[in-house]
XYZ file of C-alpha atoms in Angstrom:
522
model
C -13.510 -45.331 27.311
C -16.640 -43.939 27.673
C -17.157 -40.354 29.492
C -20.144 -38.443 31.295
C -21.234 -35.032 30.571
C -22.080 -33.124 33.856
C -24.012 -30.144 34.453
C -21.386 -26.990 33.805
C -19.353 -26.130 37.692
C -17.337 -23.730 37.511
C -15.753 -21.775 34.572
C -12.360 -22.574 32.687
C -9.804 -24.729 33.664
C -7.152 -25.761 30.364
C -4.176 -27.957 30.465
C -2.036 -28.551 27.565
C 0.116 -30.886 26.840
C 2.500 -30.622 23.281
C 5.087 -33.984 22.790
C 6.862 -34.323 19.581
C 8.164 -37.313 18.590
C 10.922 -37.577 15.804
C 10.413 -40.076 13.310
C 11.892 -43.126 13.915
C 13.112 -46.582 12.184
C 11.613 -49.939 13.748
C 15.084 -51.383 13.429
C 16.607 -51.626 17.319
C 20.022 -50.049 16.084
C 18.146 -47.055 15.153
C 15.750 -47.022 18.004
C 19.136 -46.832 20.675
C 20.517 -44.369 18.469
C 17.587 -42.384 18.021
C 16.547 -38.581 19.406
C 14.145 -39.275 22.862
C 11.120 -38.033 22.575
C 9.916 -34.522 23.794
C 7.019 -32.539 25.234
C 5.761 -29.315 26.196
C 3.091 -29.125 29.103
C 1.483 -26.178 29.033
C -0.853 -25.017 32.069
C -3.904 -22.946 32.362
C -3.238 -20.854 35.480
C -6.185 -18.389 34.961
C -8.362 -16.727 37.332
C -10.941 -19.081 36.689
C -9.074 -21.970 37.870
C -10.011 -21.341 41.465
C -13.397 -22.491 40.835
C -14.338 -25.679 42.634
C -15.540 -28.800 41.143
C -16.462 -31.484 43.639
C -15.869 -28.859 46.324
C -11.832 -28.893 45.036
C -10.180 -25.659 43.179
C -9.492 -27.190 39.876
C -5.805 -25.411 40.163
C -5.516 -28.653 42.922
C -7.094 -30.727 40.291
C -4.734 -29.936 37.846
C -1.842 -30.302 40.254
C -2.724 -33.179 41.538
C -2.992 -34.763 38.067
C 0.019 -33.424 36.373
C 1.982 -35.279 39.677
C 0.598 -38.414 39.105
C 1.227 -38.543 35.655
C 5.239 -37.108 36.360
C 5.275 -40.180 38.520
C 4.952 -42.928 36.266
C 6.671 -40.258 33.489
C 8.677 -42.363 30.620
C 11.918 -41.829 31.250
C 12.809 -41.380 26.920
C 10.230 -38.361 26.739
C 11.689 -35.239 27.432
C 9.188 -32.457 28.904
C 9.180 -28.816 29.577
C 6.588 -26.717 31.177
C 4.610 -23.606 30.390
C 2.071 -21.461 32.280
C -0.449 -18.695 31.436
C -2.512 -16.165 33.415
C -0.748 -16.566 36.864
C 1.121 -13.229 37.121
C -1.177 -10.093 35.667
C -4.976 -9.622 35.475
C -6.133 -9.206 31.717
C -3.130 -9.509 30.337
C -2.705 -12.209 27.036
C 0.891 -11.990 27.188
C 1.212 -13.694 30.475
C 2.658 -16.736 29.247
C 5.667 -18.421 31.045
C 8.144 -21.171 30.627
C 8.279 -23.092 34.238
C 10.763 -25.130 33.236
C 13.229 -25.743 30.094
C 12.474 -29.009 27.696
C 14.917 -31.773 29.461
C 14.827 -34.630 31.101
C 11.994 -34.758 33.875
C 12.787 -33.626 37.384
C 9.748 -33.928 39.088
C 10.324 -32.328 42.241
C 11.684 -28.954 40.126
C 8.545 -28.763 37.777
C 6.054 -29.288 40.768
C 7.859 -26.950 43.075
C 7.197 -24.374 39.954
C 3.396 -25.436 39.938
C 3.013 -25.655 43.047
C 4.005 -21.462 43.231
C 0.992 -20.498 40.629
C -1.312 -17.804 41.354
C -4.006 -17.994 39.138
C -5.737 -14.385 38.467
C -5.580 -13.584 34.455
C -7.030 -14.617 30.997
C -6.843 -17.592 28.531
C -4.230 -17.292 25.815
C -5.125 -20.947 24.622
C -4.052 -20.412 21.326
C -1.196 -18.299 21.747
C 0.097 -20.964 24.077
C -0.261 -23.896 21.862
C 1.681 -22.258 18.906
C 4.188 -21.311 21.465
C 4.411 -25.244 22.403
C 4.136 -26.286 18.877
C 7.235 -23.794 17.967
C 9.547 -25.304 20.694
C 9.084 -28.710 19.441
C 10.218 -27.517 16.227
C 6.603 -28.972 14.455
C 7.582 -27.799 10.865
C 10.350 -30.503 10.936
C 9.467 -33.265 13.375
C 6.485 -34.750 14.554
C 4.301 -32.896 16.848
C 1.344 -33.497 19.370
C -0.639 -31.723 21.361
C -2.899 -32.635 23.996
C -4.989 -29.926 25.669
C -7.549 -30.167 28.102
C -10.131 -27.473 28.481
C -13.149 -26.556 30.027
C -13.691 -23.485 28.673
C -12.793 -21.463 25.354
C -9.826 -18.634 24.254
C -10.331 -15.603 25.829
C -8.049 -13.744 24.414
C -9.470 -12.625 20.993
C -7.897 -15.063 18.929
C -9.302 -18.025 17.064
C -7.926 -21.615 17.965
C -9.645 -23.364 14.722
C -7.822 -21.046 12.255
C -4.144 -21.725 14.262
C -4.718 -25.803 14.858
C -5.396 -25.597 10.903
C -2.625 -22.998 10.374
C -0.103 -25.589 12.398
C -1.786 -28.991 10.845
C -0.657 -27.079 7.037
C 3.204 -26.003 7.989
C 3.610 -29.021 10.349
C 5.774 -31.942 9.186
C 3.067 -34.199 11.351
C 0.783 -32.652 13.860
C -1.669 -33.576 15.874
C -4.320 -31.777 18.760
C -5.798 -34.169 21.355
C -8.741 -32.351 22.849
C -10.048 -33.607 26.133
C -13.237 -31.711 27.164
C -13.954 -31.041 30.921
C -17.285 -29.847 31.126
C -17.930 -28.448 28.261
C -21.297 -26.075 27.336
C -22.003 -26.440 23.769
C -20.198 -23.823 22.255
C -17.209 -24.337 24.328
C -17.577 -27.945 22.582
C -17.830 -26.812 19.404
C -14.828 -24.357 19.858
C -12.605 -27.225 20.775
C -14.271 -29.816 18.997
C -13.217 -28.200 16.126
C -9.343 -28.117 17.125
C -9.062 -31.731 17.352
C -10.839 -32.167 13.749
C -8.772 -29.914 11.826
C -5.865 -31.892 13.101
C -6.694 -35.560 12.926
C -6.838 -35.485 16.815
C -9.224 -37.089 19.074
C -11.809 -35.617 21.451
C -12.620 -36.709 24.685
C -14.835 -35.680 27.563
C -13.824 -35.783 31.051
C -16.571 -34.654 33.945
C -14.279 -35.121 37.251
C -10.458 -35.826 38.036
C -10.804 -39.266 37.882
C -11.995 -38.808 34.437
C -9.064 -36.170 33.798
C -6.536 -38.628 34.661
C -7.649 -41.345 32.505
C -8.251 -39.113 29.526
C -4.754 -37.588 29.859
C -3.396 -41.111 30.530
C -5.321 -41.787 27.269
C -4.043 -39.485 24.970
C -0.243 -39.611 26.620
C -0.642 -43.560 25.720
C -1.263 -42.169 21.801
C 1.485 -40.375 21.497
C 3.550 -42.883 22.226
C 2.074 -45.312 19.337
C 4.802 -45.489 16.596
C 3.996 -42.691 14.080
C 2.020 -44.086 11.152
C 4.104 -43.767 7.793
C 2.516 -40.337 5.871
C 2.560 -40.524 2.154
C 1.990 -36.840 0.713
C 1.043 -36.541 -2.853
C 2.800 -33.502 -4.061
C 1.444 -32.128 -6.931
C 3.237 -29.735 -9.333
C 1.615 -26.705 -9.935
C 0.942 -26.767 -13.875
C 3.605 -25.006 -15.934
C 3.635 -23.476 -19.633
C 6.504 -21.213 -21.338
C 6.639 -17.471 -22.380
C 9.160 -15.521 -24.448
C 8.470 -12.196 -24.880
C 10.180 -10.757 -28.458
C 11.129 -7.434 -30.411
C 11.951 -5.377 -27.547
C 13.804 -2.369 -28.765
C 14.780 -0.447 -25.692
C 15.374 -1.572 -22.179
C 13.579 -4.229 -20.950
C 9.988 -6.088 -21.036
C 9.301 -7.187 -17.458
C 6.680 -9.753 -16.585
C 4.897 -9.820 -13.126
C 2.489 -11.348 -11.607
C -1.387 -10.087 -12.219
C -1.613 -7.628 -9.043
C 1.806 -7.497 -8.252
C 3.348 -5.118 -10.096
C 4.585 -3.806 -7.169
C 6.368 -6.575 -6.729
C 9.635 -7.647 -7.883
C 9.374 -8.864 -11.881
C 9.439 -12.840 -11.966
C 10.952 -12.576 -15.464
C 12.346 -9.686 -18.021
C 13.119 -10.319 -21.607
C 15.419 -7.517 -23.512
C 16.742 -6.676 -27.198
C 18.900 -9.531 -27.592
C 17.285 -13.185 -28.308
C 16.701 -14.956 -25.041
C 14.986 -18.543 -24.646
C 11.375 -18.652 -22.969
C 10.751 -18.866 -19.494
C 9.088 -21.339 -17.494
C 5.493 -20.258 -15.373
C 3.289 -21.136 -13.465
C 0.189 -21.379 -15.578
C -1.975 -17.719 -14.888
C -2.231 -14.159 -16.414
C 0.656 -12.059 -16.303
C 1.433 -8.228 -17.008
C 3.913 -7.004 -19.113
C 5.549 -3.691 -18.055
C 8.450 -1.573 -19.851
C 9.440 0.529 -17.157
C 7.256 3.024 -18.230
C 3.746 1.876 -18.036
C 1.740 -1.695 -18.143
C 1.822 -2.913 -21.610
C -0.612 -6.086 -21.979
C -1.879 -9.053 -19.513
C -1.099 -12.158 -21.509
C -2.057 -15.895 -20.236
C 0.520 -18.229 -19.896
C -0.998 -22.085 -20.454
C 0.050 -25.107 -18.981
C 1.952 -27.390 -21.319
C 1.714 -24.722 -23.784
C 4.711 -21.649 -25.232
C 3.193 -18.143 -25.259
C 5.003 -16.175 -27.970
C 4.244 -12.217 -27.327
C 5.527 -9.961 -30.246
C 5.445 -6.565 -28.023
C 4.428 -4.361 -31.026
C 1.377 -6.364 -31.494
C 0.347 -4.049 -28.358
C 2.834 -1.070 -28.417
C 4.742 1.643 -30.737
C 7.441 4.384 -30.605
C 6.774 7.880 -29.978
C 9.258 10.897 -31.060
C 8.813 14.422 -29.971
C 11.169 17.374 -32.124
C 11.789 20.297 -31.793
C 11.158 20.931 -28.557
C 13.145 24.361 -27.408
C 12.635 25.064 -23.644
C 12.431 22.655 -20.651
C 10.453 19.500 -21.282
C 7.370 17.962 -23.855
C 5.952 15.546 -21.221
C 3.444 12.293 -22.050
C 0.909 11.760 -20.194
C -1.778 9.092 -20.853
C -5.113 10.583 -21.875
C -7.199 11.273 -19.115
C -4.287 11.176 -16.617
C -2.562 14.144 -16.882
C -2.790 14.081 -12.596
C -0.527 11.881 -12.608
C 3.320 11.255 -13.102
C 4.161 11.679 -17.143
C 5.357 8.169 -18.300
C 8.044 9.946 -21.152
C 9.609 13.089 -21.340
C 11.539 14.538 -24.416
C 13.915 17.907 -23.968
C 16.208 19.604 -26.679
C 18.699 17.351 -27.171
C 17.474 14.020 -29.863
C 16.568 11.485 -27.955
C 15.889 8.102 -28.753
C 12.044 6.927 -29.504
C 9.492 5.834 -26.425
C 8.149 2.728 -26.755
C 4.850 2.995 -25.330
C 1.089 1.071 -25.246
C -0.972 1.519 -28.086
C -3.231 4.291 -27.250
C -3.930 7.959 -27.359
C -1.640 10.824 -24.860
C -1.716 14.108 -24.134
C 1.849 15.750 -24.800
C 2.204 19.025 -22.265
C 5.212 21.375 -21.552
C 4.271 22.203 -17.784
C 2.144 24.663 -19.172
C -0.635 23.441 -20.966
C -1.419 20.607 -22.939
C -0.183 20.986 -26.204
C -2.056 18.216 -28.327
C -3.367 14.467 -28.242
C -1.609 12.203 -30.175
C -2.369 8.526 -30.611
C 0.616 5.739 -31.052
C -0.192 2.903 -32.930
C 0.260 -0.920 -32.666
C 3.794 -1.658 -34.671
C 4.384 2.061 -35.740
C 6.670 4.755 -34.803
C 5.083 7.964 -34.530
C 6.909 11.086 -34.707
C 5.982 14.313 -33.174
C 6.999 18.163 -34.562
C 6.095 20.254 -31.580
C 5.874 23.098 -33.802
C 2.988 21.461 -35.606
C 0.734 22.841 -32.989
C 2.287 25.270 -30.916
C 4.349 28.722 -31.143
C 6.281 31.131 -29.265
C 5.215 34.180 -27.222
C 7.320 36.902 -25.960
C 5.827 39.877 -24.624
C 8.329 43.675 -24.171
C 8.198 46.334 -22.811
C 6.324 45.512 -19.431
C 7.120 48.403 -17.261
C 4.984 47.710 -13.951
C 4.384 43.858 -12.633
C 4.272 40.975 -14.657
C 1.842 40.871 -18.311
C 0.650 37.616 -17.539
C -0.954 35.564 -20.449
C -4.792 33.453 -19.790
C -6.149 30.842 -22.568
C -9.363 32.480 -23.987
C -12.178 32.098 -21.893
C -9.972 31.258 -18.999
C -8.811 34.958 -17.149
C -10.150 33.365 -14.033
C -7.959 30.078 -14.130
C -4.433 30.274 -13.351
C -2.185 32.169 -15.812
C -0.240 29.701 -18.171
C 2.824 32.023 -18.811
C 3.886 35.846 -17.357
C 6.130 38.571 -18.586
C 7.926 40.765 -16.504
C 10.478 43.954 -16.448
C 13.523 42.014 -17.153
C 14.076 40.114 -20.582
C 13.340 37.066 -20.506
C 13.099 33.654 -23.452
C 10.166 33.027 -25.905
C 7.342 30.863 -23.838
C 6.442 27.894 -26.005
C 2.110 27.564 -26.243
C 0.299 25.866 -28.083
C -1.357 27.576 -31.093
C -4.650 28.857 -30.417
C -5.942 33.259 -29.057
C -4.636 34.539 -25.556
C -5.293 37.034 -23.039
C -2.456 39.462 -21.885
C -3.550 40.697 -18.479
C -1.308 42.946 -16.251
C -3.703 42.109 -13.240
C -5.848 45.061 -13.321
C -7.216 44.271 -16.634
C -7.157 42.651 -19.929
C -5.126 44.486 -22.321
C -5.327 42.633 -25.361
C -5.999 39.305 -27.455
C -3.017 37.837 -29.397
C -2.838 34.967 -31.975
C -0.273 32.085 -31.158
C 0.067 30.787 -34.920
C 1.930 26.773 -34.785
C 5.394 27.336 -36.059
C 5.829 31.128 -35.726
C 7.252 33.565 -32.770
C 4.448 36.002 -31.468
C 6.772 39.589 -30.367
C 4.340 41.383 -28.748
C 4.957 45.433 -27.805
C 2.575 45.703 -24.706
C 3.073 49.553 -25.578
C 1.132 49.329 -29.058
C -2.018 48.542 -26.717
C -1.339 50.048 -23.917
C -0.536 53.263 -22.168
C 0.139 55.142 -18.455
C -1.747 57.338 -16.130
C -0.538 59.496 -13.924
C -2.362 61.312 -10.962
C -0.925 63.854 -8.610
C -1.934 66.500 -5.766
C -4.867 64.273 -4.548
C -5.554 65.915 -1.302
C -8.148 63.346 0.455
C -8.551 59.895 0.634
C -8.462 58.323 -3.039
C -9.399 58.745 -6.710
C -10.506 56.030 -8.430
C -9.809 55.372 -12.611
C -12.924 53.526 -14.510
C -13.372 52.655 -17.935
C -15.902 54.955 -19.620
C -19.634 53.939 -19.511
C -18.464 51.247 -16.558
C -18.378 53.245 -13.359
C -20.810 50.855 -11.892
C -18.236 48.218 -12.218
C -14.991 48.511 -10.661
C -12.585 50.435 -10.632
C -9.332 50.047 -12.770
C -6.848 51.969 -10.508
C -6.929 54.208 -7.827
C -4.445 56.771 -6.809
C -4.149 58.163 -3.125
C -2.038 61.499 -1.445
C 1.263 59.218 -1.513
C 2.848 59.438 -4.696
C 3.226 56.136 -6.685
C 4.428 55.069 -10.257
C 2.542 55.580 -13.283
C -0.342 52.554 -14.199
C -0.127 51.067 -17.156
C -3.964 50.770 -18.621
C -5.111 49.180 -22.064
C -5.624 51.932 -24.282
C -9.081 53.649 -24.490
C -11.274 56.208 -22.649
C -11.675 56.328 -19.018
C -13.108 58.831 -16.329
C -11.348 59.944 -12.949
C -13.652 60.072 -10.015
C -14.680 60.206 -5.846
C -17.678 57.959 -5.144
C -20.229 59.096 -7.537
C -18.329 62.697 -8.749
C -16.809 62.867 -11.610
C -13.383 64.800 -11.800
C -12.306 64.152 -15.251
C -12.437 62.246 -18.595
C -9.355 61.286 -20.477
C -7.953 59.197 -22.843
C -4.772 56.794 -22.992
C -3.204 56.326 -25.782
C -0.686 53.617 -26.896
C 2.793 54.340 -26.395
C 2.199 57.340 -24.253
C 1.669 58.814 -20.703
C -1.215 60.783 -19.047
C -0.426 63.021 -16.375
C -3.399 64.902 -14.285
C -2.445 66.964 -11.580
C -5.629 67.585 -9.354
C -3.828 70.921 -7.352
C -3.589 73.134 -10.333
């Protein structure tokens, strides 16, 4: 049948019609016995279908169409109807079953459309999934038929969902008739019926309408040609994954491994697994240890110390020697070793930083098929500093006073810190007090009174006096003393100078070991 394009009247008027149809044998025993066909009408009731065409609303066209066709309906094709847009403005949920799939009672369904209000928007595609859902298209045969004169307003695209439905649907189908179409509208819908094998028609008026509908009703009842579907197996190879020593090796898929592992092979012998042909990562647990390519038709054989080796740390005597990988010491350690033995790490060949929440403590590098074992007291020591009598001693890495402090010393006794070997500041916050040697293997015992002293000051009658290091009164001050009494300071030993602003009140020297008292009343 041939159709005429008219100039554009109006804006949007959209009918849709969804009938599946079960797949059935030609034999007449299983055409009585078979399920009766079924269909979903679904019908635009948006604001735009009170535009006239031919000086008619095109809500009476529709009407007036859908009741002629319910008149001559089959009687073996179930049908249930849907509406959009007839109870809210703007509002893409506004989609409404009219009346359940059954068997047709006319006078029910048009009583329903004869109730509809148009006033909102255009869910097109939202309503056909809807339709294609209820007749079930991902196990029975399904076709649409929608007619539209205007596109989805509702933000969502009707090529990507007719090709979304034609790939999960068991046999689906969109028949597109066109009512006075623009050419984008066209290609909009056009593009509906392509991507499912459908036909497009255009229809100008309602005689045209009704003998398009009538048209594609009339295909959906043609038997069901027979599909034949090539399935093709994805292409599959074998892995085994061998000379795992602790835990397990897990494989995943490249990208997911935050995903659940698609295979694991442990210590004990195990027979290969079956994959899809691709690239894989193998993780222990602890870290990624390879990618490896499985090949279709083909057994991948991994020996994991080809890529990996065992790491030991001894000797470790307070809290934990944690591995980081070098350059990511930001991030969560991937092995930890404490004071009990533990069993070797089997980690990626590669160079890590060991560090005991302090500071690193070395690099060490594990190689492919080896086991490498670490004596923390290779490179690192123990510190202890006594006798702090004020605060905390707290101890810097050379160079570093104004970083954070990697260890601190107070009052009460308290265990050995474990550094790493290498010169340290001892600081009691007002100034360094002294350098010390951390030598790898030995205890450091360090008397804060062999370098330092305390100081005294009493009677000051105004304000405060301020303690400087001789020949570095322009810097600042060391300690200051006011009319309150307070505890002795304890100062590195060495010459310093008691003064108000620029006045000097005295000169004096602390000693190590011992206490200066000045009284500034006698």
């Amino acid at each position: 049948m041939t159709m005429m394009v008219n100039r554009k009247i109006g804006q949007c008027l959209t009918v849709v019609l969804c009938i599946g149809i079960p797949v059935q044998s030609t034999s007449a025993t299983d055409a009585a016995s078979a399920s009766p066909e079924r269909a979903v009408l679904v019908l635009d009731a948006s604001g735009s279908m009170w535009g006239q065409i031919e000086g008619t609303h095109k809500i009476t066209i529709a009407r007036d169409v859908i009741s002629g066709l319910l008149e001559n309906w089959d009687p073996n094709v179930h049908l249930g109807v849907t509406a959009y847009g007839h109870r809210e403005k703007g509002n893409c949920a506004d989609i409404e079953t009219l009346a359940p799939l059954g068997k047709v009672n006319r006078s029910n369904i048009m009583a329903s459309i004869e109730t509809l209000n148009p006033k909102g928007k255009t869910p097109l595609t939202d309503a056909v999934r809807q339709a294609a859902e209820q007749l079930r298209h991902t196990e029975e045969r399904a076709t649409v038929i929608l007619v539209s004169d205007g596109k989805e307003t509702c933000d969502a695209d009707p090529c990507a969902a007719a090709a979304e439905l034609e790939a999960s649907g068991v046999d689906f189908t969109v028949h597109v008739v066109g009512f006075d179409l623009d050419a984008e509208e066209k290609a909009q819908l056009q593009c509906i019926a392509d991507g499912t094998g459908g036909q497009f028609l255009n229809a100008a008026n309602a005689s045209e309408l009704h003998d398009a509908m009538t048209t594609t009703v009339e295909l959906v009842a043609e038997p069901a040609p027979k599909r034949i579907v090539e399935v093709k197996a994805a292409p599959l190879g074998t892995l085994l994954v061998e000379n795992v020593t602790e835990g397990y090796a897990r494989v995943y898929e490249l990208g997911k491994t935050s995903s659940s592992s698609i295979a694991s092979f442990g210590a004990k012998p195990e027979e290969p697994e079956q994959l899809r042909a691709g690239t894989y990562v193998i993780n222990n647990g602890l870290q990624d240890l390879t990618e490896i390519d499985v090949i279709a038709g083909e057994e991948t054989v991994v020996d994991i110390t080809d890529f990996s080796g065992w790491l030991s740390v001894e000797n470790v005597t307070e809290g934990y020697a944690r591995v980081y990988e070098l350059g990511k010491t930001s991030s969560s350690s991937i092995a930890s070793f404490g004071a009990k033995p533990e069993e070797p790490e089997q980690l990626r060949a590669g160079t890590y930083v060991i560090n005991n929440g302090l500071q690193d403590l070395t690099e060490i590098d594990v190689i492919a098929g080896e086991e490498t074992v670490v004596d923390i007291t290779d490179f690192s020591g123990w510190l202890s500093v006594e006798n702090v009598t004020e605060g905390y001693a707290r101890v810097y890495e050379l160079g570093k006073t104004s970083s954070s402090s990697i260890a601190s010393f107070g009052e009460k006794a308290k265990e050995p810190e474990q550094l790493r070997a290498g010169t340290y500041v001892i600081s009691n916050g007002l100034q360094d007090l002294t350098e010390i040697d951390v030598i790898a293997g030995e205890e450091t015992v360090v008397d804060i009174t062999d370098f330092s002293g305390w100081l005294s000051v009493h009677n000051v009658a105004d304000g405060y006096v301020r303690v400087y290091e001789s020949g570095k009164t322009s810097s600042s001050s060391v300690a200051s003393f006011g009319e309150k009494a307070k505890e002795p300071v304890q100062l590195r030993a060495g010459s310093y100078k008691l003064g108000v602003g620029k006045r000097e009140l005295a000169t004096f020297e602390i000693k190590p070991g011992e206490e200066v008292i000045i009284d500034l009343g006698g």
